[in-house]
Tab-separated table of C-alpha atoms in Angstrom:
chain	number	residue	atom	x	y	z
F	1033	UNK	CA	-88.307	114.039	4.522
F	1034	UNK	CA	-90.206	110.717	4.814
F	1035	UNK	CA	-92.044	109.601	7.886
F	1036	UNK	CA	-92.338	105.828	8.181
F	1037	UNK	CA	-94.781	104.105	10.535
F	1038	UNK	CA	-94.673	100.503	11.699
F	1039	UNK	CA	-97.829	98.675	12.662
F	1040	UNK	CA	-98.235	95.750	15.030
F	1041	UNK	CA	-94.638	95.586	16.191
F	1042	UNK	CA	-95.484	94.555	19.803
F	1043	UNK	CA	-97.072	91.233	20.541
F	1044	UNK	CA	-99.542	92.485	23.231
F	1045	UNK	CA	-100.668	95.292	20.875
F	1046	UNK	CA	-101.550	92.733	18.151
F	1047	UNK	CA	-103.722	91.024	20.800
F	1048	UNK	CA	-105.230	94.407	21.737
F	1049	UNK	CA	-106.170	95.110	18.101
F	1050	UNK	CA	-107.321	91.694	16.931
F	1051	UNK	CA	-108.147	89.656	20.067
F	1052	UNK	CA	-105.197	87.260	19.660
F	1053	UNK	CA	-101.362	87.704	19.756
F	1054	UNK	CA	-99.486	87.118	16.534
F	1055	UNK	CA	-96.297	88.041	14.732
F	1056	UNK	CA	-96.635	89.452	11.206
F	1057	UNK	CA	-94.336	87.632	8.736
F	1058	UNK	CA	-92.841	91.049	7.616
F	1059	UNK	CA	-92.977	94.477	9.124
F	1060	UNK	CA	-96.236	96.331	8.520
F	1061	UNK	CA	-95.233	99.670	6.946
F	1062	UNK	CA	-97.223	102.802	6.237
F	1063	UNK	CA	-96.265	106.444	5.473
F	1064	UNK	CA	-97.259	109.735	6.971
F	1065	UNK	CA	-97.214	113.007	5.057
F	1066	UNK	CA	-94.564	115.576	5.948
F	1067	UNK	CA	-97.375	117.889	7.054
F	1068	UNK	CA	-98.194	115.238	9.720
F	1069	UNK	CA	-95.126	116.295	11.718
F	1070	UNK	CA	-95.841	118.114	14.981
F	1071	UNK	CA	-93.127	119.098	17.414
F	1072	UNK	CA	-91.848	121.628	19.978
F	1073	UNK	CA	-94.697	120.954	22.422
F	1074	UNK	CA	-97.307	122.453	20.169
F	1075	UNK	CA	-100.888	121.324	20.956
F	1076	UNK	CA	-102.565	118.567	19.007
F	1077	UNK	CA	-105.925	119.649	17.578
F	1078	UNK	CA	-108.350	116.797	17.469
F	1079	UNK	CA	-109.970	116.660	13.982
F	1080	UNK	CA	-113.727	117.078	13.672
F	1081	UNK	CA	-114.097	114.640	10.801
F	1082	UNK	CA	-113.742	111.387	12.793
F	1083	UNK	CA	-115.364	109.969	15.838
F	1084	UNK	CA	-112.253	108.814	17.746
F	1085	UNK	CA	-108.584	109.569	17.730
F	1086	UNK	CA	-106.180	107.312	19.612
F	1087	UNK	CA	-102.730	108.008	21.003
F	1088	UNK	CA	-100.025	105.397	20.137
F	1089	UNK	CA	-96.688	106.136	21.929
F	1090	UNK	CA	-93.565	104.955	20.127
F	1091	UNK	CA	-89.840	105.140	19.978
F	1092	UNK	CA	-88.883	107.273	16.982
F	1093	UNK	CA	-85.416	107.147	15.384
F	1094	UNK	CA	-83.832	109.657	13.084
F	1095	UNK	CA	-81.905	108.625	9.987
F	1096	UNK	CA	-78.478	110.345	9.748
F	1097	UNK	CA	-77.120	109.304	6.353
F	1098	UNK	CA	-78.107	108.254	2.827
F	1099	UNK	CA	-78.689	104.532	2.462
F	1100	UNK	CA	-80.182	101.943	0.101
F	1101	UNK	CA	-80.100	98.138	0.424
F	1102	UNK	CA	-78.570	98.338	3.928
F	1103	UNK	CA	-77.483	95.050	5.420
F	1104	UNK	CA	-78.862	94.558	8.945
F	1105	UNK	CA	-75.319	94.302	10.399
F	1106	UNK	CA	-74.607	97.891	9.233
F	1107	UNK	CA	-77.981	99.416	10.069
F	1108	UNK	CA	-76.768	100.866	13.331
F	1109	UNK	CA	-74.652	103.313	11.332
F	1110	UNK	CA	-77.720	104.958	9.796
F	1111	UNK	CA	-79.478	106.548	12.789
F	1112	UNK	CA	-78.102	108.882	15.461
F	1113	UNK	CA	-80.962	109.984	17.723
F	1114	UNK	CA	-84.125	108.793	19.372
F	1115	UNK	CA	-87.168	110.286	20.984
F	1116	UNK	CA	-90.715	109.422	22.030
F	1117	UNK	CA	-93.415	110.146	19.466
F	1118	UNK	CA	-97.147	109.633	19.135
F	1119	UNK	CA	-98.685	108.113	16.040
F	1120	UNK	CA	-102.144	109.610	16.298
F	1121	UNK	CA	-104.704	107.347	14.600
F	1122	UNK	CA	-108.268	108.123	13.479
F	1123	UNK	CA	-109.420	104.746	14.867
F	1124	UNK	CA	-112.875	104.637	13.385
F	1125	UNK	CA	-111.513	105.337	9.939
F	1126	UNK	CA	-108.750	102.778	10.384
F	1127	UNK	CA	-111.186	100.065	11.436
F	1128	UNK	CA	-113.237	100.739	8.344
F	1129	UNK	CA	-110.136	100.698	6.135
F	1130	UNK	CA	-108.929	97.416	7.636
F	1131	UNK	CA	-112.263	95.745	7.194
F	1132	UNK	CA	-112.514	96.811	3.575
F	1133	UNK	CA	-108.848	96.199	2.720
F	1134	UNK	CA	-108.275	99.913	2.039
F	1135	UNK	CA	-105.147	102.034	2.525
F	1136	UNK	CA	-104.411	103.798	5.860
F	1137	UNK	CA	-103.247	107.181	4.343
F	1138	UNK	CA	-105.998	109.340	5.915
F	1139	UNK	CA	-106.371	107.584	9.276
F	1140	UNK	CA	-102.614	107.624	9.927
F	1141	UNK	CA	-101.181	110.454	7.807
F	1142	UNK	CA	-103.450	113.426	8.492
F	1143	UNK	CA	-101.997	116.837	9.490
F	1144	UNK	CA	-100.507	116.836	12.991
F	1145	UNK	CA	-100.630	113.029	13.417
F	1146	UNK	CA	-96.934	112.567	13.871
F	1147	UNK	CA	-96.038	114.155	17.212
F	1148	UNK	CA	-92.336	113.946	18.280
F	1149	UNK	CA	-90.489	114.964	21.368
F	1150	UNK	CA	-87.041	116.324	21.950
F	1151	UNK	CA	-84.200	114.322	20.421
F	1152	UNK	CA	-81.638	112.401	22.516
F	1153	UNK	CA	-78.318	111.648	20.729
F	1154	UNK	CA	-77.322	108.019	20.797
F	1155	UNK	CA	-73.842	106.628	21.460
F	1156	UNK	CA	-72.220	103.662	19.799
F	1157	UNK	CA	-74.542	101.110	21.488
F	1158	UNK	CA	-77.584	102.693	19.783
F	1159	UNK	CA	-80.998	101.334	20.512
F	1160	UNK	CA	-80.200	98.309	22.624
F	1161	UNK	CA	-81.717	99.099	26.025
F	1162	UNK	CA	-84.335	101.831	25.619
F	1163	UNK	CA	-87.490	101.976	27.716
F	1164	UNK	CA	-90.237	104.509	27.376
F	1165	UNK	CA	-93.677	105.343	28.770
F	1166	UNK	CA	-96.560	107.733	28.170
F	1167	UNK	CA	-98.557	109.533	30.849
F	1168	UNK	CA	-102.043	110.748	30.223
F	1169	UNK	CA	-103.266	113.419	32.725
F	1170	UNK	CA	-100.668	112.218	35.204
F	1171	UNK	CA	-101.337	108.436	34.889
F	1172	UNK	CA	-99.119	106.008	32.974
F	1173	UNK	CA	-101.123	104.440	30.161
F	1174	UNK	CA	-98.376	102.875	27.949
F	1175	UNK	CA	-94.992	101.317	28.688
F	1176	UNK	CA	-92.585	99.801	26.240
F	1177	UNK	CA	-89.091	98.539	25.827
F	1178	UNK	CA	-86.933	98.273	22.713
F	1179	UNK	CA	-86.293	94.564	23.342
F	1180	UNK	CA	-90.046	93.797	23.168
F	1181	UNK	CA	-90.277	94.836	19.516
F	1182	UNK	CA	-91.088	92.014	17.131
F	1183	UNK	CA	-88.797	93.684	14.538
F	1184	UNK	CA	-85.810	95.565	15.900
F	1185	UNK	CA	-84.661	98.988	14.791
F	1186	UNK	CA	-81.871	97.484	12.750
F	1187	UNK	CA	-84.248	95.019	11.116
F	1188	UNK	CA	-86.669	97.838	10.273
F	1189	UNK	CA	-83.972	99.986	8.702
F	1190	UNK	CA	-82.620	97.107	6.639
F	1191	UNK	CA	-86.144	96.164	5.509
F	1192	UNK	CA	-87.228	99.722	4.600
F	1193	UNK	CA	-84.033	100.316	2.665
F	1194	UNK	CA	-84.927	97.466	0.316
F	1195	UNK	CA	-87.801	99.572	-1.033
F	1196	UNK	CA	-86.910	103.190	-0.191
F	1197	UNK	CA	-83.742	105.192	-0.299
F	1198	UNK	CA	-83.305	106.424	3.259
F	1199	UNK	CA	-82.186	110.071	3.533
F	1200	UNK	CA	-80.806	112.180	6.326
F	1201	UNK	CA	-83.744	113.425	8.411
F	1202	UNK	CA	-86.158	110.634	7.653
F	1203	UNK	CA	-88.052	109.400	10.672
F	1204	UNK	CA	-89.155	105.875	11.670
F	1205	UNK	CA	-91.994	105.465	14.208
F	1206	UNK	CA	-91.113	101.954	15.360
F	1207	UNK	CA	-94.511	100.725	16.667
F	1208	UNK	CA	-96.564	101.030	19.787
F	1209	UNK	CA	-97.005	98.702	22.823
F	1210	UNK	CA	-100.348	97.833	24.315
F	1211	UNK	CA	-102.415	100.454	26.092
F	1212	UNK	CA	-103.583	102.678	23.232
F	1213	UNK	CA	-106.675	104.735	23.814
F	1214	UNK	CA	-108.680	107.880	22.862
F	1215	UNK	CA	-107.719	111.465	23.469
F	1216	UNK	CA	-110.067	114.290	24.359
F	1217	UNK	CA	-109.928	118.076	24.439
F	1218	UNK	CA	-107.915	119.167	27.444
F	1219	UNK	CA	-105.871	116.009	27.836
F	1220	UNK	CA	-102.231	116.439	28.955
F	1221	UNK	CA	-99.796	113.943	27.503
F	1222	UNK	CA	-96.177	113.415	28.585
F	1223	UNK	CA	-93.608	111.046	27.085
F	1224	UNK	CA	-90.472	109.696	28.778
F	1225	UNK	CA	-87.321	107.944	27.678
F	1226	UNK	CA	-86.485	106.058	30.829
F	1227	UNK	CA	-87.021	108.832	33.472
F	1228	UNK	CA	-86.164	111.667	31.057
F	1229	UNK	CA	-89.232	113.611	29.911
F	1230	UNK	CA	-88.915	114.413	26.201
F	1231	UNK	CA	-92.526	115.121	25.258
F	1232	UNK	CA	-95.121	117.415	26.868
F	1233	UNK	CA	-98.238	118.845	25.233
F	1234	UNK	CA	-101.993	119.293	25.425
F	1235	UNK	CA	-104.918	118.290	23.131
F	1236	UNK	CA	-107.200	121.021	21.926
């Protein structure tokens, strides 16, 4: 199983990170290790080797068939379910990596950094009108909508399949909207697709 992440896929988040809004020319792609996967409401343990870990709530889609070189017009055939996930990021390590032009493998792919909620099966319309939000200790901190993505789900699938063979069970974290922030021991996070709660866990 491969876990793909997409960076800077919402305009306001690019401004949040870099002080100005911009659209990358191509999707910004990174990978998470399979040991990063965390599910079933298990707690997230904040690592002790970094100074700050941020939540980044995202729509996550599940690949349902083998594909390579997928045209965008057929990409909707290659995923069958969606949930809300959190791409946990060791922010101080990422800032250092970005400033030095270094890879993001550790700051994005460490154990437990790919939290996912319960899957919701998709119909024929697929990801065309999906909203989501994240609550931290009972307060909404992030809100997003599929139509606000700079690169759509179908564009991402087509792009990724140019370089990687997509396989059943692969996951794509599609990018986070503005509102990212740090987590602390004892924090309670809840993720929603529309009004449907699909994610519920604590930080330890």
